[in-house]
Amino acid sequence: MARLKIDFGIDLGTTNSAIAVMENGKTKVFKNEVNGETTPSSVTVTKKGFQVGVKSFAQFPVDKRRAFNKPDFQSNIFTEFKRTMGNAVQHTTLKGNLSSEDLSAEVLKTLKSYVKEEDVKSAIITIPAAFEMNQISATKKAAELAGIEYVELVQEPYAAAIAYGVQSSNKNGYWLVFDFGGGTFDSALVKVSDGIIKVIDTEGDNFLGGKNLDEAIVDEIFIPYLKENFSIDFIISNSEKFNAFKEMWKPLAEDAKNQLSYKDEYSILTNLYDEYGEDDEGEEFEIDLTITREQLKKVITPFIQKAIDYCNVLLKRNNKNGQSLDELILVGGPTLSPVVREMLETQIKKPNTSVDPMTVVAEGAAIYASTINNPVENVDIDTSKVQLHIDYDSMVVGESTFITIKTKDEDRIVFAEIAREDEAFKSEKVEVNSIGEVIELHLKSEERNVFSILIYDEKGNKLECEPYNFSISEGTDVGKTVLPHTVCIEVIDKVSRKKILKPLKGLEKGKTLAATGVFNDLKNKKQIRPGMDDFIDIPIYQGEPFTKAVLNNHVSTIRITGNELPSLLAENSIANLTIEIDRSNIMTGKVNFIDIDFEMPFEVIANDSKLTEAWLKEQVEETEDNIDNLDSNRKEEFKEKLNKVKNIFETKKTESGRLEARSELQKLAKEVEQIEIQNEWPKLEETLKEEFYKLEEVNNDLGNDKTTRTVNQFRSQLEEVIKAKDAKLGNILLEEINSFFVQLTLIYQLIGFVRQHNDNFGSYNWKDSSRARTLLNKGLQIIGENPDVEELHPMVISIIDCLVDEDKPTDIFEG
């Protein structure tokens, strides 16, 4: 019998992965060939095929040693490729170049193979909350390559909250999920109301995780020890060899980190036959070193503190603190460390340790999967049985719920009743056909309710059917995921004349998915001729509104050409942009061209980003110049942060390293930019006052009761912004005041434009003076007949199109 719900959940991790299923109201984590519930995300590529998981990872330290001892050695073992998902990096293997998606697909195939009874054709796969659109698209591609026909994505901390919520008796309050994984960090603020779970907000870092701790242990403990006991100056002077040298010790560092989660100290004694190579003087490397938990604490504290700082930013942004929280939920192997738990207890709240941090994400994904209808059709249908289609919520809050039941055979009519397993409830017998019938079900509180479907013919004979049972859990509702980043487009700011991001209304960070966003009154700066190669570009970003586009994640650019338009799109024509995002963060949209009554749909296909050293170096230099020119007492702090970025850039000569450097550089550049904006506050304050007083005067002449209420709201907001000297909110308010001013005065601007160009006709340079004269006469006629914007605006656009470029207006009709 085919599954009614998706049921399968997969945690596709940087270091380890897992697969779970929801079976009879309980989660089951599938075990690998060595009886482990998690599988290393490690792939070995051979000429014959792939080896994934435990055996691959066991060979990994050996390959690291070979890479140091033999500079020309090319390892065919790949790990940590999750960090480069969605980027144009290619891994050189014995089977040719493979992308990170290709390697992830092999991990997914291996996880699927642990499910012996059936083929996993649909699944929920988890992703970090901070994943960007290109990484999200890449994850879906990996699933497709692995033969998963239908996939939805859910954020890892949300999945963890679901798993905890199902087994917790605490059905109200605020939870904080602290998800410190192998390669990424996420924090999520979750609100629970009567068992309904909802993510309020998230904060995270795609380049902060257990791998950073391993690197720090090598740098701060192993390298000093080796410097003291061996001659390694030449090795250190050769950056390529030194990188291979450090990589060789990372498996031992990871082992020490894991062991010190359970022990106060851990001794490392290398085996001579392991061949760690020789130092500058030919002495074989051998480590006999004891590391204490206190030493570990000193090394990893800065990274754990960075994660805690993210949590505090998240809490502060939502007017919360540790005392506001009811639970702090731990996710990820590093959270097993007493160091992490002690720091969290001291600074935020004592963590709840009732769930397994290694499998909680996969289990939560499976629970979420059990609430999503399975769209993959079953090909093995038993035609001797009555085939039914049922639709129901598998997790609900309340004493009753409803199920829709219908036959798949259009000509078949049967009678159905539904009985609860404990025999305390049985529905009335109702007639069911292909149109369907709704039946109310009564539930036992805080329990899994199993129901049987009983089918009869018109004579009362019992018939076999598929499906024949289902279950509903009462007490928890998984709710919905939220948007991790604000969706914006790049525009030229009217005040600063800089290219900045402006948000789509409805697609702000934290919005519940699925969601729809709009950006109205876009205007093209040049005409687009039908059938020609003329084009309009709409750059779409995810990131921080009102910041420079280059400091954020470029999702895609929607290009619309004359070949796609049915008629001439005049310069300064109005277009409205709509973008929809589904539960898995997949984007689609449409552009509605008002003046030619044409709507063009599009699909947002995320770019595979490729970072070059030259581009990154240019951005580092630009940020350095901005810091040098900054008037701020934080100048030295910013210089120190920039030095850390440079260190990442110079020492990690990989695509992952460049991505990490870019991520840290973007955060720093945004901080610098905010200081720059704040330094411009006096000028912004003056502009705000001028624009508001201008709006107030216009409203006195043209407004009504409704517009006056809006102006009064602006006055209150203006007073608050000036009091706080908040440049970011000031820019948002200025945009809203200007927009409302245009709405209030547009008809008068249009009338003035027509009259001015009529009165001074001979002063303008016309491309087509005859057509211009005709249009102006018609415009004057419209003005004389009680004009409105809808009628006059297209006329003005056509008049503008008759002007030569240097005479066209550049301010009033801009988008």
Coordinates of N, CA and C in Angstrom, one line a residue, residues 622-811:
E622 N 38.3 47.6 -1.1 CA 37.2 48.6 -1.0 C 36.8 48.8 0.5
T623 N 36.6 47.7 1.2 CA 36.2 47.7 2.6 C 37.3 48.4 3.4
E624 N 38.6 48.1 3.1 CA 39.7 48.7 3.8 C 39.7 50.2 3.6
D625 N 39.4 50.6 2.4 CA 39.4 52.1 2.1 C 38.2 52.7 2.9
N626 N 37.1 52.1 2.9 CA 35.9 52.6 3.7 C 36.2 52.7 5.2
I627 N 36.9 51.7 5.7 CA 37.3 51.8 7.1 C 38.3 53.0 7.4
D628 N 39.3 53.1 6.5 CA 40.3 54.2 6.6 C 39.6 55.6 6.6
N629 N 38.5 55.7 5.8 CA 37.8 57.0 5.7 C 36.7 57.2 6.7
L630 N 36.5 56.2 7.6 CA 35.4 56.2 8.5 C 35.7 57.1 9.7
D631 N 34.7 57.9 10.1 CA 34.8 58.7 11.3 C 34.0 58.0 12.4
S632 N 34.8 57.1 13.1 CA 34.1 56.3 14.2 C 35.2 55.8 15.2
N633 N 34.7 55.7 16.4 CA 35.6 55.1 17.5 C 35.7 53.6 17.4
R634 N 35.0 53.0 16.4 CA 35.1 51.6 16.2 C 36.1 51.2 15.1
K635 N 36.9 52.2 14.7 CA 37.8 52.0 13.5 C 38.8 50.8 13.8
E636 N 39.4 50.8 14.9 CA 40.4 49.8 15.2 C 39.7 48.4 15.3
E637 N 38.5 48.4 15.9 CA 37.7 47.1 15.9 C 37.5 46.6 14.5
F638 N 37.1 47.5 13.6 CA 36.8 47.0 12.2 C 38.1 46.6 11.5
K639 N 39.2 47.2 11.8 CA 40.5 46.8 11.2 C 40.9 45.4 11.7
E640 N 40.6 45.2 12.9 CA 41.0 43.8 13.5 C 40.1 42.8 12.8
K641 N 38.8 43.1 12.6 CA 37.9 42.1 11.9 C 38.4 41.9 10.5
L642 N 38.8 43.0 9.8 CA 39.2 42.9 8.5 C 40.5 42.0 8.4
N643 N 41.4 42.1 9.3 CA 42.6 41.3 9.4 C 42.2 39.8 9.5
K644 N 41.2 39.5 10.2 CA 40.7 38.1 10.3 C 40.2 37.6 9.0
V645 N 39.5 38.5 8.3 CA 39.0 38.1 6.9 C 40.1 37.9 6.0
K646 N 41.1 38.7 6.0 CA 42.3 38.6 5.2 C 43.0 37.2 5.5
N647 N 43.0 36.9 6.8 CA 43.7 35.6 7.2 C 42.9 34.4 6.6
I648 N 41.6 34.5 6.6 CA 40.8 33.4 6.0 C 41.1 33.3 4.5
F649 N 41.1 34.5 3.9 CA 41.3 34.6 2.4 C 42.7 34.1 2.0
E650 N 43.7 34.4 2.8 CA 45.1 34.0 2.5 C 45.5 32.6 2.9
T651 N 44.8 32.0 3.8 CA 45.2 30.7 4.3 C 44.3 29.6 3.8
K652 N 43.0 29.9 3.4 CA 42.1 28.8 3.0 C 41.9 29.0 1.5
K653 N 42.8 28.4 0.7 CA 42.8 28.6 -0.8 C 41.8 27.6 -1.5
T654 N 40.6 27.6 -1.0 CA 39.6 26.7 -1.6 C 38.4 27.5 -1.8
E655 N 37.4 26.9 -2.6 CA 36.2 27.6 -2.8 C 35.4 27.8 -1.5
S656 N 35.5 26.8 -0.6 CA 34.8 26.9 0.7 C 35.5 28.1 1.5
G657 N 36.8 28.2 1.4 CA 37.5 29.3 2.1 C 37.1 30.6 1.6
R658 N 37.0 30.7 0.3 CA 36.6 32.0 -0.3 C 35.2 32.4 0.1
L659 N 34.3 31.4 0.1 CA 32.9 31.6 0.5 C 32.9 32.1 2.0
E660 N 33.7 31.5 2.8 CA 33.7 31.9 4.2 C 34.3 33.3 4.4
A661 N 35.3 33.6 3.6 CA 35.9 35.0 3.6 C 34.8 36.0 3.2
R662 N 34.1 35.6 2.1 CA 33.0 36.6 1.6 C 32.0 36.8 2.7
S663 N 31.5 35.7 3.3 CA 30.5 35.8 4.3 C 30.9 36.7 5.5
E664 N 32.1 36.6 6.0 CA 32.6 37.4 7.0 C 32.8 38.9 6.6
L665 N 33.3 39.0 5.3 CA 33.5 40.3 4.8 C 32.2 41.1 4.6
Q666 N 31.2 40.4 4.1 CA 29.8 41.0 4.0 C 29.3 41.5 5.3
K667 N 29.5 40.7 6.4 CA 29.0 41.2 7.7 C 29.7 42.4 8.1
L668 N 31.0 42.4 7.9 CA 31.9 43.6 8.3 C 31.5 44.8 7.5
A669 N 31.4 44.6 6.2 CA 31.1 45.8 5.3 C 29.7 46.4 5.7
K670 N 28.7 45.5 6.1 CA 27.4 46.1 6.5 C 27.5 46.9 7.8
E671 N 28.4 46.4 8.7 CA 28.6 47.2 9.9 C 29.2 48.6 9.6
V672 N 30.2 48.6 8.7 CA 30.8 49.8 8.3 C 29.8 50.7 7.6
E673 N 29.0 50.1 6.7 CA 28.0 50.9 6.0 C 27.0 51.6 7.0
Q674 N 26.6 50.8 8.0 CA 25.7 51.4 9.0 C 26.2 52.6 9.7
I675 N 27.5 52.6 10.0 CA 28.2 53.7 10.6 C 28.2 54.9 9.6
E676 N 28.5 54.6 8.3 CA 28.5 55.6 7.3 C 27.1 56.3 7.2
I677 N 26.1 55.4 7.2 CA 24.7 56.0 7.1 C 24.4 56.8 8.3
Q678 N 24.8 56.3 9.5 CA 24.5 57.1 10.7 C 25.3 58.4 10.7
N679 N 26.5 58.4 10.1 CA 27.2 59.7 10.1 C 26.5 60.7 9.1
E680 N 25.7 60.2 8.3 CA 24.9 61.1 7.4 C 23.6 61.5 8.0
W681 N 23.4 61.2 9.3 CA 22.1 61.5 9.9 C 21.7 63.0 9.8
P682 N 22.6 63.9 10.1 CA 22.2 65.4 10.0 C 21.5 65.7 8.7
K683 N 22.2 65.3 7.6 CA 21.6 65.5 6.3 C 20.3 64.8 6.1
L684 N 20.2 63.6 6.6 CA 19.0 62.8 6.4 C 17.9 63.4 7.2
E685 N 18.2 63.9 8.5 CA 17.2 64.5 9.3 C 16.6 65.8 8.6
E686 N 17.5 66.6 8.0 CA 17.0 67.8 7.3 C 16.1 67.4 6.1
T687 N 16.5 66.4 5.4 CA 15.7 65.9 4.2 C 14.3 65.4 4.7
L688 N 14.4 64.6 5.8 CA 13.1 64.1 6.3 C 12.1 65.2 6.7
K689 N 12.6 66.2 7.4 CA 11.8 67.3 7.8 C 11.2 68.1 6.6
E690 N 12.1 68.4 5.6 CA 11.7 69.1 4.4 C 10.6 68.3 3.6
E691 N 10.8 67.0 3.5 CA 9.8 66.2 2.7 C 8.5 66.1 3.5
F692 N 8.6 66.0 4.8 CA 7.4 65.9 5.5 C 6.6 67.2 5.5
Y693 N 7.3 68.3 5.7 CA 6.6 69.6 5.6 C 5.9 69.9 4.3
K694 N 6.6 69.4 3.2 CA 6.1 69.6 1.9 C 4.8 68.7 1.7
L695 N 4.9 67.5 2.3 CA 3.7 66.6 2.2 C 2.6 67.2 3.0
E696 N 2.9 67.8 4.2 CA 1.9 68.4 5.0 C 1.1 69.5 4.3
E697 N 1.9 70.4 3.6 CA 1.3 71.5 2.9 C 0.4 71.0 1.8
V698 N 0.9 70.0 1.0 CA 0.1 69.4 -0.1 C -1.2 68.8 0.4
N699 N -1.1 68.1 1.6 CA -2.3 67.5 2.2 C -3.3 68.6 2.6
N700 N -2.8 69.7 3.1 CA -3.7 70.8 3.5 C -4.5 71.3 2.3
D701 N -3.9 71.3 1.1 CA -4.5 71.8 -0.1 C -5.4 70.7 -0.8
L702 N -4.9 69.4 -0.8 CA -5.5 68.4 -1.6 C -6.1 67.2 -0.9
G703 N -5.8 67.1 0.4 CA -6.1 65.9 1.2 C -7.5 65.9 1.7
N704 N -7.8 64.7 2.4 CA -9.1 64.5 3.0 C -8.9 63.9 4.4
D705 N -10.0 63.5 5.0 CA -9.8 62.9 6.4 C -8.9 61.7 6.4
K706 N -9.0 60.9 5.4 CA -8.2 59.6 5.3 C -6.7 60.0 5.1
T707 N -6.4 60.9 4.2 CA -5.0 61.2 4.0 C -4.4 61.9 5.2
T708 N -5.3 62.7 5.9 CA -4.8 63.5 7.0 C -4.4 62.5 8.2
R709 N -5.1 61.4 8.3 CA -4.8 60.4 9.3 C -3.4 59.8 9.0
T710 N -3.2 59.6 7.7 CA -1.9 59.0 7.3 C -0.7 60.0 7.6
V711 N -1.0 61.3 7.3 CA 0.0 62.3 7.5 C 0.3 62.4 9.0
N712 N -0.7 62.3 9.8 CA -0.5 62.4 11.3 C 0.3 61.2 11.8
Q713 N 0.1 60.0 11.2 CA 0.9 58.9 11.5 C 2.4 59.1 11.2
F714 N 2.6 59.7 10.0 CA 4.0 60.0 9.6 C 4.6 61.0 10.6
R715 N 3.8 62.0 11.1 CA 4.4 62.9 12.0 C 4.9 62.2 13.3
S716 N 4.1 61.3 13.8 CA 4.5 60.5 15.0 C 5.7 59.7 14.8
Q717 N 5.8 59.1 13.6 CA 6.9 58.2 13.3 C 8.2 59.1 13.1
L718 N 8.0 60.3 12.5 CA 9.1 61.2 12.3 C 9.7 61.7 13.7
E719 N 8.8 62.0 14.6 CA 9.3 62.4 15.9 C 10.1 61.2 16.6
E720 N 9.6 60.0 16.5 CA 10.3 58.8 17.1 C 11.7 58.6 16.4
V721 N 11.7 58.7 15.1 CA 13.0 58.5 14.3 C 14.0 59.5 14.7
I722 N 13.6 60.8 14.8 CA 14.5 61.9 15.1 C 15.0 61.7 16.5
K723 N 14.1 61.3 17.4 CA 14.5 61.1 18.8 C 15.6 60.0 18.9
A724 N 15.4 58.9 18.1 CA 16.3 57.8 18.1 C 17.5 58.0 17.3
K725 N 17.5 59.0 16.3 CA 18.5 59.2 15.3 C 18.9 57.9 14.6
D726 N 17.8 57.2 14.2 CA 17.9 55.9 13.5 C 17.9 56.1 12.0
A727 N 19.1 56.1 11.4 CA 19.2 56.3 10.0 C 18.5 55.3 9.1
K728 N 18.6 54.0 9.6 CA 17.9 53.0 8.8 C 16.4 53.2 8.8
L729 N 15.8 53.4 9.9 CA 14.4 53.7 10.0 C 14.0 55.0 9.3
G730 N 15.0 55.9 9.4 CA 14.8 57.2 8.7 C 14.7 57.1 7.2
N731 N 15.5 56.2 6.6 CA 15.5 56.0 5.2 C 14.2 55.3 4.8
I732 N 13.7 54.4 5.6 CA 12.5 53.7 5.3 C 11.3 54.7 5.4
L733 N 11.3 55.5 6.4 CA 10.2 56.5 6.5 C 10.3 57.5 5.4
L734 N 11.4 57.9 5.0 CA 11.6 58.9 3.8 C 11.0 58.3 2.6
E735 N 11.3 57.0 2.4 CA 10.7 56.3 1.2 C 9.2 56.3 1.2
E736 N 8.6 56.0 2.4 CA 7.2 56.0 2.6 C 6.5 57.4 2.4
I737 N 7.2 58.4 2.9 CA 6.7 59.8 2.7 C 6.7 60.2 1.3
N738 N 7.8 59.9 0.6 CA 7.9 60.2 -0.8 C 6.9 59.5 -1.7
S739 N 6.7 58.2 -1.3 CA 5.7 57.4 -2.1 C 4.3 58.0 -1.9
F740 N 4.0 58.4 -0.7 CA 2.6 58.9 -0.4 C 2.4 60.3 -1.1
F741 N 3.5 61.1 -1.1 CA 3.5 62.4 -1.8 C 3.2 62.2 -3.2
V742 N 3.8 61.2 -3.9 CA 3.5 61.0 -5.3 C 2.1 60.6 -5.5
Q743 N 1.6 59.7 -4.6 CA 0.2 59.3 -4.7 C -0.8 60.5 -4.6
L744 N -0.4 61.4 -3.7 CA -1.3 62.5 -3.4 C -1.3 63.5 -4.6
T745 N -0.1 63.7 -5.2 CA 0.1 64.8 -6.1 C 0.2 64.3 -7.6
L746 N 0.2 63.0 -7.9 CA 0.5 62.6 -9.2 C -0.4 63.2 -10.3
I747 N -1.7 63.3 -10.0 CA -2.5 63.9 -11.1 C -2.2 65.3 -11.4
Y748 N -1.7 66.0 -10.3 CA -1.4 67.4 -10.6 C 0.0 67.5 -11.3
Q749 N 0.9 66.6 -11.0 CA 2.2 66.5 -11.7 C 1.9 66.3 -13.2
L750 N 1.0 65.3 -13.4 CA 0.7 65.0 -14.8 C 0.1 66.2 -15.6
I751 N -0.8 66.8 -14.9 CA -1.5 68.0 -15.5 C -0.4 69.1 -15.8
G752 N 0.4 69.3 -14.8 CA 1.5 70.3 -15.0 C 2.4 70.0 -16.1
F753 N 2.7 68.7 -16.2 CA 3.6 68.3 -17.3 C 3.0 68.6 -18.7
V754 N 1.8 68.2 -18.9 CA 1.1 68.4 -20.2 C 1.1 69.9 -20.5
R755 N 0.6 70.7 -19.5 CA 0.5 72.2 -19.8 C 1.9 72.8 -20.0
Q756 N 2.9 72.4 -19.3 CA 4.2 73.0 -19.5 C 4.8 72.7 -20.8
H757 N 4.6 71.4 -21.3 CA 5.1 71.0 -22.6 C 4.3 71.6 -23.7
N758 N 3.0 71.9 -23.4 CA 2.2 72.6 -24.5 C 2.6 74.0 -24.6
D759 N 2.7 74.7 -23.5 CA 3.0 76.1 -23.5 C 4.4 76.4 -24.0
N760 N 5.4 75.5 -23.8 CA 6.8 75.7 -24.3 C 7.1 74.7 -25.3
F761 N 6.2 74.4 -26.2 CA 6.4 73.3 -27.2 C 7.6 73.5 -28.0
G762 N 7.9 74.7 -28.5 CA 9.0 75.0 -29.3 C 10.3 75.0 -28.6
S763 N 10.3 74.9 -27.3 CA 11.6 74.9 -26.5 C 12.2 73.5 -26.4
Y764 N 11.4 72.5 -26.7 CA 11.8 71.1 -26.6 C 12.3 70.5 -27.9
N765 N 13.2 69.5 -27.8 CA 13.6 68.8 -29.0 C 12.8 67.5 -29.1
W766 N 12.0 67.5 -30.1 CA 11.1 66.3 -30.3 C 11.6 65.4 -31.4
K767 N 11.5 64.1 -31.1 CA 11.8 63.1 -32.1 C 10.7 63.0 -33.1
D768 N 9.5 63.2 -32.7 CA 8.4 63.2 -33.6 C 7.4 64.3 -33.1
S769 N 7.6 65.6 -33.7 CA 6.9 66.7 -33.2 C 5.4 66.6 -33.6
S770 N 5.1 66.0 -34.7 CA 3.7 65.9 -35.1 C 2.9 65.0 -34.2
R771 N 3.5 63.8 -33.8 CA 2.8 62.9 -32.9 C 2.8 63.6 -31.5
A772 N 3.8 64.3 -31.1 CA 3.8 65.0 -29.8 C 2.7 66.0 -29.8
R773 N 2.5 66.8 -30.8 CA 1.4 67.8 -30.9 C 0.1 67.2 -30.7
T774 N -0.1 66.0 -31.4 CA -1.4 65.3 -31.3 C -1.7 64.8 -29.9
L775 N -0.6 64.3 -29.3 CA -0.8 63.7 -27.9 C -1.1 64.8 -26.9
L776 N -0.4 66.0 -27.1 CA -0.6 67.1 -26.2 C -2.0 67.6 -26.3
N777 N -2.5 67.7 -27.5 CA -3.9 68.2 -27.7 C -4.9 67.3 -27.0
K778 N -4.6 66.0 -27.2 CA -5.5 65.0 -26.6 C -5.4 65.1 -25.0
G779 N -4.1 65.3 -24.5 CA -3.9 65.5 -23.1 C -4.7 66.7 -22.6
L780 N -4.7 67.8 -23.3 CA -5.4 69.0 -22.9 C -6.9 68.7 -22.8
Q781 N -7.3 67.9 -23.8 CA -8.8 67.6 -23.8 C -9.2 66.8 -22.6
I782 N -8.3 65.8 -22.2 CA -8.6 65.0 -21.0 C -8.6 65.9 -19.8
I783 N -7.7 66.8 -19.7 CA -7.6 67.7 -18.6 C -8.9 68.5 -18.4
G784 N -9.4 68.9 -19.5 CA -10.7 69.7 -19.5 C -11.9 68.9 -19.2
E785 N -11.7 67.6 -19.0 CA -12.9 66.7 -18.8 C -12.8 65.9 -17.5
N786 N -12.4 66.6 -16.4 CA -12.3 65.9 -15.1 C -11.3 64.7 -15.1
P787 N -10.1 65.0 -15.3 CA -9.1 63.9 -15.6 C -8.8 63.0 -14.4
D788 N -8.4 61.8 -14.6 CA -7.9 60.9 -13.5 C -6.5 60.3 -14.0
V789 N -5.8 59.7 -13.0 CA -4.4 59.3 -13.2 C -4.4 58.1 -14.3
E790 N -5.4 57.2 -14.2 CA -5.4 56.1 -15.1 C -5.5 56.5 -16.5
E791 N -6.2 57.6 -16.8 CA -6.4 58.0 -18.2 C -5.2 58.9 -18.7
L792 N -4.7 59.8 -17.8 CA -3.7 60.8 -18.2 C -2.3 60.2 -18.2
H793 N -2.0 59.3 -17.2 CA -0.7 58.8 -17.1 C -0.1 58.1 -18.4
P794 N -0.9 57.2 -19.0 CA -0.3 56.6 -20.3 C -0.1 57.7 -21.4
M795 N -0.9 58.7 -21.4 CA -0.7 59.8 -22.3 C 0.6 60.5 -22.1
V796 N 0.9 60.8 -20.8 CA 2.2 61.5 -20.5 C 3.4 60.6 -20.9
I797 N 3.3 59.3 -20.6 CA 4.4 58.4 -21.0 C 4.6 58.4 -22.5
S798 N 3.5 58.5 -23.2 CA 3.7 58.5 -24.7 C 4.3 59.9 -25.1
I799 N 4.0 60.9 -24.5 CA 4.6 62.3 -24.8 C 6.1 62.2 -24.5
I800 N 6.4 61.7 -23.3 CA 7.9 61.6 -22.9 C 8.6 60.8 -24.0
D801 N 8.0 59.8 -24.6 CA 8.7 58.9 -25.6 C 9.0 59.7 -26.8
C802 N 8.3 60.8 -27.0 CA 8.5 61.7 -28.2 C 9.7 62.6 -28.1
L803 N 10.2 62.8 -26.8 CA 11.3 63.7 -26.6 C 12.6 63.0 -26.8
V804 N 13.6 63.8 -27.2 CA 15.0 63.2 -27.3 C 15.5 63.0 -25.9
D805 N 16.5 62.1 -25.7 CA 16.9 61.7 -24.4 C 17.2 62.8 -23.5
E806 N 18.0 63.8 -24.0 CA 18.4 64.9 -23.0 C 17.3 65.7 -22.5
D807 N 16.1 65.7 -23.2 CA 15.0 66.5 -22.7 C 14.0 65.7 -21.8
K808 N 14.3 64.4 -21.7 CA 13.3 63.6 -20.9 C 13.5 63.9 -19.4
P809 N 12.4 63.9 -18.7 CA 12.5 64.1 -17.2 C 13.2 62.9 -16.5
T810 N 13.9 63.2 -15.5 CA 14.7 62.2 -14.8 C 14.3 62.0 -13.3
D811 N 13.4 62.8 -12.8 CA 13.1 62.7 -11.4 C 11.6 62.3 -11.1

